mmCIF file of C-alpha atoms in Angstrom:
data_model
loop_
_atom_site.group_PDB
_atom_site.id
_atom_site.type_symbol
_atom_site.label_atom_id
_atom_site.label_comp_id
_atom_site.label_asym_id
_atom_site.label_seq_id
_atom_site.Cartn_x
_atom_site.Cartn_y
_atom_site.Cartn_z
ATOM 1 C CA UNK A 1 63.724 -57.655 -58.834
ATOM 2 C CA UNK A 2 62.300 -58.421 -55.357
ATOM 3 C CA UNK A 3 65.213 -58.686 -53.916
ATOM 4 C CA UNK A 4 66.239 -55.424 -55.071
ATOM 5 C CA UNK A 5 62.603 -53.866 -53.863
ATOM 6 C CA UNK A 6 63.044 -55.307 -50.022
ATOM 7 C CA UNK A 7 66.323 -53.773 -50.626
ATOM 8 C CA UNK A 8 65.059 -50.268 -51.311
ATOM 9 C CA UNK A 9 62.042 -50.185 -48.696
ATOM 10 C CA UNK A 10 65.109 -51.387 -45.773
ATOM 11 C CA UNK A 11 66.369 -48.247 -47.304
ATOM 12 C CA UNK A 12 63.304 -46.647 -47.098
ATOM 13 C CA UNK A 13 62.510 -46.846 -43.656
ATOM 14 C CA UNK A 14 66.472 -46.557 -42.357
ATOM 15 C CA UNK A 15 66.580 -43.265 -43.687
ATOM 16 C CA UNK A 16 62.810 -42.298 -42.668
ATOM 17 C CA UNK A 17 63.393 -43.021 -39.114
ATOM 18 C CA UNK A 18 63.499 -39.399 -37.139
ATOM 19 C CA UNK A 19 66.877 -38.163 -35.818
ATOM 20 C CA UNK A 20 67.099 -35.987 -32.539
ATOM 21 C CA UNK A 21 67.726 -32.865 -34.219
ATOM 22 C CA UNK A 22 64.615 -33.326 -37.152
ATOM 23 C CA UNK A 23 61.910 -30.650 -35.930
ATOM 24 C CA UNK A 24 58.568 -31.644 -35.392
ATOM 25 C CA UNK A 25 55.817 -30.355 -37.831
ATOM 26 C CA UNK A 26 52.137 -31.054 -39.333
ATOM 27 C CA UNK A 27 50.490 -31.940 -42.115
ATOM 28 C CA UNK A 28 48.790 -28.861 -41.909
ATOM 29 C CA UNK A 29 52.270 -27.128 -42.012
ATOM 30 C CA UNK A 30 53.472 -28.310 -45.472
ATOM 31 C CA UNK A 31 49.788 -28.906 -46.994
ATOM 32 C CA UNK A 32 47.908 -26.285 -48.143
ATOM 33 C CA UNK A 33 44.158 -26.866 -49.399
ATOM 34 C CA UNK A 34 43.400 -25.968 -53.239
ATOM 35 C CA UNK A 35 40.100 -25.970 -53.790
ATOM 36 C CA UNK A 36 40.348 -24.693 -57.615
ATOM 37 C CA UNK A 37 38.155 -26.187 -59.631
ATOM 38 C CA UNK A 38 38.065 -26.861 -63.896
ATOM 39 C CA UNK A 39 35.660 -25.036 -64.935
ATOM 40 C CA UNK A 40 35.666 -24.724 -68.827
ATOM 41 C CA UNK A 41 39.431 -25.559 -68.562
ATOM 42 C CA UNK A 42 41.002 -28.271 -70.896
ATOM 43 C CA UNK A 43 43.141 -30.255 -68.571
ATOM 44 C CA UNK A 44 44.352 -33.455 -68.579
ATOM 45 C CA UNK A 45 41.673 -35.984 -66.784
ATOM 46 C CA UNK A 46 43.087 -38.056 -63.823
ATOM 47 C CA UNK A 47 42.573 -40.493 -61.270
ATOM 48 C CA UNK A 48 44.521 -41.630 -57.971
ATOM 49 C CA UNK A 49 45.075 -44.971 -57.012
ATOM 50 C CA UNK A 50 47.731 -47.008 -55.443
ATOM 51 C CA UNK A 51 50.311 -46.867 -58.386
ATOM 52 C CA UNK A 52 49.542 -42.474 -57.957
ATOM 53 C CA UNK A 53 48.322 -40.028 -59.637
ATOM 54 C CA UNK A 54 47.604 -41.498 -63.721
ATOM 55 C CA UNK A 55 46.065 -40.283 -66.535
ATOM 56 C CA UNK A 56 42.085 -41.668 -66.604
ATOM 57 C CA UNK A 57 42.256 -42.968 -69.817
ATOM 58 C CA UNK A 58 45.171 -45.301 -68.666
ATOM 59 C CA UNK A 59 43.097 -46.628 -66.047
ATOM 60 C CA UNK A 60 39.593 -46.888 -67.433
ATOM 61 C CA UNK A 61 38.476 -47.889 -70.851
ATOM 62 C CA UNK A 62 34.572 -46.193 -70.699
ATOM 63 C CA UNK A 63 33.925 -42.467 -69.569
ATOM 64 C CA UNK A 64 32.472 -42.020 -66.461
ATOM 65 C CA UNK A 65 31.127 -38.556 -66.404
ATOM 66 C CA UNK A 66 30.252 -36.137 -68.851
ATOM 67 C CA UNK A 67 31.125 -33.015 -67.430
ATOM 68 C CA UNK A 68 34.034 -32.511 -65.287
ATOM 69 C CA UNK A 69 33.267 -29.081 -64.686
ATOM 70 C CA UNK A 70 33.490 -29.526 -60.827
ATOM 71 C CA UNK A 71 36.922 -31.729 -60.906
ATOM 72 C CA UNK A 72 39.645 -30.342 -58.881
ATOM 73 C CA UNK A 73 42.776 -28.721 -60.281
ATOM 74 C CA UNK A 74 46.371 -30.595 -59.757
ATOM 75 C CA UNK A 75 49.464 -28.424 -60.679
ATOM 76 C CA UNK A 76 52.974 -29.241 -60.465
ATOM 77 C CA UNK A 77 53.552 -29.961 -56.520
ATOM 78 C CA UNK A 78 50.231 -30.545 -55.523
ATOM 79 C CA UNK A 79 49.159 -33.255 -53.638
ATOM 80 C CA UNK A 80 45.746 -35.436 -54.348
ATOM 81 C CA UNK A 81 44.031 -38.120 -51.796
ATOM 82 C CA UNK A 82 42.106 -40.691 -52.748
ATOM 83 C CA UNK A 83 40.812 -44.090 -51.236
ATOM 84 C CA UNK A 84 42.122 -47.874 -52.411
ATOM 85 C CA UNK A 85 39.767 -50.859 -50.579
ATOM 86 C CA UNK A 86 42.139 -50.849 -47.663
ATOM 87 C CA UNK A 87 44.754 -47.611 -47.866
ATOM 88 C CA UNK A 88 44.982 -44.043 -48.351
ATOM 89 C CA UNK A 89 46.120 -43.421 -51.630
ATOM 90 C CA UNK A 90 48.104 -40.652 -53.175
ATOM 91 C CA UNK A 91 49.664 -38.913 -56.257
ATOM 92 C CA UNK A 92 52.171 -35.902 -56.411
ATOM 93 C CA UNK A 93 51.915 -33.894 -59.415
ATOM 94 C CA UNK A 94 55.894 -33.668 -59.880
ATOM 95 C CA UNK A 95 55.363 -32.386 -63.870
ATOM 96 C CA UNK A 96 54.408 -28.831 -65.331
ATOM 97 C CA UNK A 97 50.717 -30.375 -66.578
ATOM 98 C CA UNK A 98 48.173 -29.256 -64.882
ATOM 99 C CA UNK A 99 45.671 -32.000 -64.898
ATOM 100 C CA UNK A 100 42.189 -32.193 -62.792
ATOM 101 C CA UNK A 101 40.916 -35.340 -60.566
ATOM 102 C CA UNK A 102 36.951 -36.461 -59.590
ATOM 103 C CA UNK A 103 35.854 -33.744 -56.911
ATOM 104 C CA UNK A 104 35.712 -36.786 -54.528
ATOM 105 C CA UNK A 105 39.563 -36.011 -53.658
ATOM 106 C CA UNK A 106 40.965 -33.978 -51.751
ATOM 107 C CA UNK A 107 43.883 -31.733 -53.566
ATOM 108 C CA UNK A 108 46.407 -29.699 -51.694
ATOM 109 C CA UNK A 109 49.982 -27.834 -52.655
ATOM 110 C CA UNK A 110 53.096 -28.819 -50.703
ATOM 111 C CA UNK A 111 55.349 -25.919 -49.342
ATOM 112 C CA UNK A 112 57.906 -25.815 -47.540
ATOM 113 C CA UNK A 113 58.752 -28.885 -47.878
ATOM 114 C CA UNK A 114 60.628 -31.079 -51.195
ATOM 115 C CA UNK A 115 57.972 -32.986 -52.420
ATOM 116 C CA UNK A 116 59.671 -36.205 -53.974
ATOM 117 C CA UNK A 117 61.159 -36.397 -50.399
ATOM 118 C CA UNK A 118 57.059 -36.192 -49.335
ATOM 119 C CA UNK A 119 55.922 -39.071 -51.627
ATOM 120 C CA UNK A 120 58.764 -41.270 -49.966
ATOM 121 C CA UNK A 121 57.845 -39.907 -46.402
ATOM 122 C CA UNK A 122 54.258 -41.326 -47.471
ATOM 123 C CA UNK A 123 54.965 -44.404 -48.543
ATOM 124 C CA UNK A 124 56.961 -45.576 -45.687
ATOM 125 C CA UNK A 125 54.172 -44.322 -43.432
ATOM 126 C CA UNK A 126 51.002 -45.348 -45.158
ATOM 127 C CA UNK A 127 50.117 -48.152 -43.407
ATOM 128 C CA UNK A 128 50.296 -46.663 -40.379
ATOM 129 C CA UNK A 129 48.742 -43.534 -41.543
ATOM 130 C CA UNK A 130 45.662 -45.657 -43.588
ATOM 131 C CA UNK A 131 45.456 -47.674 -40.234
ATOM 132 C CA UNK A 132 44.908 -44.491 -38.042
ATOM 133 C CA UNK A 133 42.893 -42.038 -40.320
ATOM 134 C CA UNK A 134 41.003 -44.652 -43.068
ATOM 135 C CA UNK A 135 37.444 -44.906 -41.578
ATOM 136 C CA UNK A 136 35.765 -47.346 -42.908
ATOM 137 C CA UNK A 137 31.913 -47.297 -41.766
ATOM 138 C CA UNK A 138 29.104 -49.689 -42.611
ATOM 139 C CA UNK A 139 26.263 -47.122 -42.940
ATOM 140 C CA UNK A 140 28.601 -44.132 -44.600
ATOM 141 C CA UNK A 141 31.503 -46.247 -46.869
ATOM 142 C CA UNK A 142 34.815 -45.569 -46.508
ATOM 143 C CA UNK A 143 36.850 -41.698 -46.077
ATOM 144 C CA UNK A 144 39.894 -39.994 -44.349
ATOM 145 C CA UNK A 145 39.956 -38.361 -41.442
ATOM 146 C CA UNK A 146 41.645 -35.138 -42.711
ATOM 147 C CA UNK A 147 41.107 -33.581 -39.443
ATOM 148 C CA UNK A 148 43.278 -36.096 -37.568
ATOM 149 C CA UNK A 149 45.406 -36.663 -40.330
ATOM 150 C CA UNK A 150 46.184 -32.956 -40.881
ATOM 151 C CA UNK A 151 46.901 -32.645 -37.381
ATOM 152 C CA UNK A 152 49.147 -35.753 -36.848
ATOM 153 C CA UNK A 153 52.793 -34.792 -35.502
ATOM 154 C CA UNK A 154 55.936 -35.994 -37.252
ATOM 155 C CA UNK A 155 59.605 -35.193 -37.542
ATOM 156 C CA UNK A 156 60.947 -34.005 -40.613
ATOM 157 C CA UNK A 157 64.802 -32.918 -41.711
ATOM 158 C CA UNK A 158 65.725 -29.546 -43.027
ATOM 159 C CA UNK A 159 65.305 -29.212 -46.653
ATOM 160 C CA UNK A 160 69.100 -29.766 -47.383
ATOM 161 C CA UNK A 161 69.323 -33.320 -45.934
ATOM 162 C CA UNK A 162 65.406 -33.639 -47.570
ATOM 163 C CA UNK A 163 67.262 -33.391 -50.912
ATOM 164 C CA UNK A 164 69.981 -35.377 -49.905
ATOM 165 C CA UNK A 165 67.763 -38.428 -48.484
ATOM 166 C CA UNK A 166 65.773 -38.103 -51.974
ATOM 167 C CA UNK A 167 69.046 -38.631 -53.647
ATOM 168 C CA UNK A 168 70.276 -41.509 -52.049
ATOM 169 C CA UNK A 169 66.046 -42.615 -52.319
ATOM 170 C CA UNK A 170 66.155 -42.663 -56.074
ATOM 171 C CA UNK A 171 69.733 -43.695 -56.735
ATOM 172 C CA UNK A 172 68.665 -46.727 -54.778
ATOM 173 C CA UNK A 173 65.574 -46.904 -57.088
ATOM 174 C CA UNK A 174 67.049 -47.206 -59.828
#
């Protein structure tokens, strides 16, 4: 099994590695800020951490709020940010629930861009990504830089070969 996971991130980063003719975008191009909120809404509560975006109850055993009247809506292709002690974290809503997340993240849709090819474009970079935006302050905790982060330059394929890198991605996942 670990052999077959070094495998897949070599993968990973082979195919992630910008070609001449990729065409340089944001994160502010492809990620667009939803601010909805629950409200009276029934949706399924969730959390992000470094295994994604999970149902609560999977990850916690008491209830930590009593209202989550202020948690922040997740539909299918939305993006949520979180913090882990030493990483950004993230989860992509790939499925038609809508769920909600702690008001502490930040949410945003994904357009024009495939998302599953995204979440692998994310986890090749995170490290290098958590080590530039991840500000970690005595006096105010830890939190992203969104500004920087938002703004941050990158190459990215058209959305034909995005679909085709995802493919060979998850056949090598498998």
């Amino acid at each position: 099994i670990e052999a077959k996971e070094m495998q897949f991130k070599a993968i990973l980063q082979l195919l992630m590695v910008p070609k001449t003719y990729w065409e340089s975008c944001k994160f502010k191009d492809i990620l667009v800020e939803r601010i909805e909120r629950q409200g009276k809404s029934d949706f399924v509560i969730s959390s992000v951490g470094i295994n994604g975006l999970r149902n609560r109850d999977e990850i916690y055993s008491k209830e930590l709020a009593k209202d989550y009247i202020d948690n922040k809506v997740v539909r299918k292709n939305d993006i949520a940010f979180g913090l882990a002690s030493d990483s950004i974290v993230y989860g992509i809503n790939t499925q038609t629930m809508v769920c909600s997340v702690s008001p502490a993240y930040k949410v945003f849709n994904i357009v024009h861009c495939n998302v599953d090819f995204l979440g692998y474009y994310l986890k090749a970079a995170n490290r290098r990504l958590s080590q530039k935006y991840l500000i970690i302050s005595a006096r105010q905790g830890k939190s992203i830089d969104f500004k920087g982060f938002l703004n941050q330059a990158f190459f990215f394929p058209s959305c034909k070969e995005q679909k085709e890198i995802v493919g060979i991605l998850n056949l090598a996942n498998k």
